[in-house]
Amino acid sequence: MAQSINITELNLPQLEMLKNQLDQTAEDAKDFFKRKIDFLTKQMEKIQPALQEKHAMKQAVVEMMSQKIQQLTALGAAQATAKA
């Protein structure tokens, strides 16, 4: 667990050391998130073609189902007219 420090009790060299630690921590965090962004960007680029293909397949299925529904609707209407 982190220590609790009363900053008013620190002398100048201790304050400078603390500031350097905080600056280093901030730089480490920036480096970490830059690496994370790069990683996620590469992963998105890898999966994008597969997602595009799946989207195209879904569109084809939706279109085919729509055509089938239209055919069945027309067939049902024709049969209803023939019975009447």
Coordinates of N, CA and C in Angstrom, one line a residue:
M1 N 0.9 -1.2 0.0 CA 0.0 0.0 0.0 C 0.9 1.2 0.0
A2 N 0.5 2.3 -0.6 CA 1.2 3.6 -0.7 C 1.3 4.2 0.6
Q3 N 2.5 4.9 0.8 CA 2.6 5.6 2.1 C 1.9 7.0 2.0
S4 N 1.5 7.4 3.2 CA 0.9 8.7 3.3 C 2.0 9.7 3.7
I5 N 2.1 10.8 2.9 CA 3.2 11.7 3.2 C 2.6 13.1 3.4
N6 N 3.0 13.8 4.4 CA 2.6 15.2 4.6 C 3.6 16.0 3.8
I7 N 3.2 16.6 2.8 CA 4.1 17.3 1.9 C 4.7 18.5 2.5
T8 N 4.1 19.1 3.5 CA 4.6 20.3 4.2 C 5.8 20.0 5.0
E9 N 6.0 18.7 5.3 CA 7.2 18.3 6.1 C 8.4 17.9 5.3
L10 N 8.3 17.9 4.0 CA 9.4 17.6 3.1 C 10.3 18.8 2.9
N11 N 11.6 18.5 2.8 CA 12.5 19.5 2.4 C 12.7 19.6 0.9
L12 N 13.4 20.6 0.4 CA 13.5 20.8 -1.0 C 14.0 19.6 -1.8
P13 N 15.1 19.0 -1.4 CA 15.5 17.8 -2.2 C 14.5 16.7 -2.2
Q14 N 13.8 16.5 -1.1 CA 12.8 15.5 -1.1 C 11.6 15.9 -2.0
L15 N 11.2 17.1 -2.0 CA 10.2 17.6 -2.9 C 10.6 17.4 -4.4
E16 N 11.8 17.7 -4.7 CA 12.3 17.5 -6.1 C 12.3 16.1 -6.4
M17 N 12.7 15.2 -5.5 CA 12.7 13.8 -5.8 C 11.2 13.3 -6.0
L18 N 10.3 13.8 -5.2 CA 8.9 13.4 -5.4 C 8.4 13.9 -6.7
K19 N 8.7 15.1 -7.1 CA 8.3 15.6 -8.4 C 8.8 14.8 -9.5
N20 N 10.1 14.4 -9.4 CA 10.7 13.6 -10.5 C 10.0 12.2 -10.6
Q21 N 9.6 11.7 -9.4 CA 8.9 10.4 -9.4 C 7.5 10.5 -10.1
L22 N 6.9 11.6 -9.8 CA 5.5 11.9 -10.4 C 5.7 12.1 -11.9
D23 N 6.7 12.9 -12.3 CA 6.9 13.1 -13.7 C 7.2 11.8 -14.4
Q24 N 8.0 10.9 -13.8 CA 8.3 9.6 -14.4 C 7.1 8.8 -14.5
T25 N 6.2 8.8 -13.5 CA 5.0 8.0 -13.5 C 4.1 8.5 -14.6
A26 N 4.0 9.8 -14.8 CA 3.2 10.3 -15.9 C 3.7 9.9 -17.2
E27 N 5.0 9.9 -17.4 CA 5.6 9.5 -18.7 C 5.4 8.0 -18.9
D28 N 5.5 7.2 -17.8 CA 5.2 5.8 -18.0 C 3.8 5.6 -18.4
A29 N 2.9 6.3 -17.8 CA 1.5 6.2 -18.2 C 1.2 6.6 -19.6
K30 N 1.9 7.6 -20.1 CA 1.7 8.1 -21.5 C 2.3 7.0 -22.4
D31 N 3.4 6.4 -22.1 CA 4.0 5.4 -22.9 C 3.1 4.1 -22.9
F32 N 2.5 3.8 -21.8 CA 1.6 2.6 -21.7 C 0.4 2.8 -22.6
F33 N -0.2 4.0 -22.5 CA -1.4 4.2 -23.3 C -1.1 4.4 -24.8
K34 N 0.1 4.9 -25.1 CA 0.5 4.9 -26.5 C 0.6 3.5 -27.1
R35 N 1.3 2.6 -26.3 CA 1.4 1.2 -26.7 C 0.0 0.6 -26.8
K36 N -0.9 0.9 -25.9 CA -2.2 0.3 -25.9 C -3.0 0.7 -27.1
I37 N -2.9 2.0 -27.5 CA -3.6 2.6 -28.6 C -3.0 1.9 -29.9
D38 N -1.7 1.8 -30.0 CA -1.1 1.1 -31.1 C -1.6 -0.3 -31.3
F39 N -1.6 -1.0 -30.2 CA -2.1 -2.4 -30.2 C -3.5 -2.5 -30.6
L40 N -4.4 -1.7 -30.1 CA -5.8 -1.7 -30.4 C -6.0 -1.3 -31.9
T41 N -5.3 -0.4 -32.4 CA -5.4 0.0 -33.8 C -5.0 -1.1 -34.7
K42 N -3.9 -1.8 -34.4 CA -3.5 -3.0 -35.2 C -4.6 -4.1 -35.1
Q43 N -5.2 -4.3 -34.0 CA -6.2 -5.4 -33.9 C -7.4 -5.0 -34.7
M44 N -7.8 -3.7 -34.7 CA -8.9 -3.3 -35.5 C -8.7 -3.4 -36.9
E45 N -7.4 -3.2 -37.4 CA -7.1 -3.3 -38.8 C -7.1 -4.8 -39.2
K46 N -6.8 -5.7 -38.2 CA -6.8 -7.1 -38.5 C -8.2 -7.6 -38.7
I47 N -9.2 -7.2 -37.9 CA -10.5 -7.7 -37.9 C -11.4 -7.0 -38.9
Q48 N -11.0 -5.8 -39.4 CA -11.9 -5.1 -40.3 C -12.3 -5.8 -41.6
P49 N -11.4 -6.5 -42.2 CA -11.8 -7.3 -43.4 C -12.8 -8.4 -43.1
A50 N -12.7 -9.0 -42.0 CA -13.6 -10.1 -41.6 C -15.0 -9.5 -41.3
L51 N -15.0 -8.3 -40.7 CA -16.3 -7.6 -40.4 C -16.9 -7.2 -41.6
Q52 N -16.2 -6.7 -42.6 CA -16.8 -6.2 -43.8 C -17.4 -7.4 -44.6
E53 N -16.7 -8.6 -44.6 CA -17.2 -9.7 -45.2 C -18.5 -10.2 -44.6
K54 N -18.5 -10.2 -43.2 CA -19.7 -10.6 -42.5 C -20.9 -9.7 -42.8
H55 N -20.6 -8.4 -42.9 CA -21.6 -7.4 -43.2 C -22.2 -7.7 -44.6
A56 N -21.3 -8.0 -45.5 CA -21.8 -8.2 -46.9 C -22.6 -9.5 -46.9
M57 N -22.2 -10.5 -46.2 CA -23.0 -11.8 -46.1 C -24.4 -11.5 -45.5
K58 N -24.4 -10.8 -44.4 CA -25.7 -10.4 -43.8 C -26.6 -9.7 -44.7
Q59 N -26.1 -8.8 -45.5 CA -26.9 -8.0 -46.4 C -27.4 -8.9 -47.5
A60 N -26.6 -9.9 -48.0 CA -27.1 -10.9 -49.0 C -28.2 -11.7 -48.4
V61 N -28.1 -12.2 -47.2 CA -29.1 -13.0 -46.5 C -30.4 -12.2 -46.4
V62 N -30.3 -10.9 -45.9 CA -31.5 -10.1 -45.8 C -32.2 -9.9 -47.1
E63 N -31.4 -9.6 -48.1 CA -32.0 -9.4 -49.5 C -32.7 -10.7 -50.0
M64 N -32.0 -11.8 -49.8 CA -32.6 -13.1 -50.2 C -33.9 -13.4 -49.4
M65 N -33.9 -13.1 -48.1 CA -35.1 -13.3 -47.3 C -36.2 -12.4 -47.8
S66 N -35.9 -11.2 -48.1 CA -36.9 -10.2 -48.5 C -37.5 -10.7 -49.8
Q67 N -36.7 -11.2 -50.8 CA -37.2 -11.7 -52.0 C -38.1 -12.9 -51.8
K68 N -37.7 -13.8 -50.9 CA -38.6 -15.0 -50.6 C -39.9 -14.6 -50.0
I69 N -39.9 -13.6 -49.1 CA -41.1 -13.1 -48.5 C -42.0 -12.5 -49.5
Q70 N -41.5 -11.7 -50.5 CA -42.3 -11.2 -51.5 C -42.9 -12.2 -52.4
Q71 N -42.1 -13.3 -52.7 CA -42.6 -14.4 -53.5 C -43.7 -15.1 -52.8
L72 N -43.5 -15.4 -51.5 CA -44.6 -16.1 -50.7 C -45.8 -15.2 -50.6
T73 N -45.7 -13.9 -50.4 CA -46.8 -13.0 -50.3 C -47.6 -13.0 -51.6
A74 N -46.8 -12.9 -52.8 CA -47.5 -12.9 -54.1 C -48.2 -14.3 -54.3
L75 N -47.5 -15.4 -53.9 CA -48.1 -16.7 -54.1 C -49.4 -16.8 -53.3
G76 N -49.4 -16.3 -52.1 CA -50.5 -16.4 -51.2 C -51.7 -15.5 -51.8
A77 N -51.4 -14.4 -52.3 CA -52.4 -13.5 -52.9 C -53.0 -14.2 -54.1
A78 N -52.1 -14.8 -54.9 CA -52.6 -15.5 -56.1 C -53.5 -16.6 -55.8
Q79 N -53.2 -17.4 -54.8 CA -54.0 -18.5 -54.3 C -55.3 -18.0 -53.8
A80 N -55.3 -16.9 -53.0 CA -56.5 -16.4 -52.4 C -57.4 -15.9 -53.6
T81 N -56.9 -15.3 -54.6 CA -57.6 -14.8 -55.7 C -58.2 -16.0 -56.5
A82 N -57.5 -17.1 -56.6 CA -57.9 -18.3 -57.4 C -59.1 -19.0 -56.7
K83 N -59.1 -19.0 -55.3 CA -60.1 -19.6 -54.6 C -61.4 -18.8 -54.6
A84 N -61.2 -17.5 -54.8 CA -62.4 -16.6 -54.7 C -63.2 -16.6 -56.0

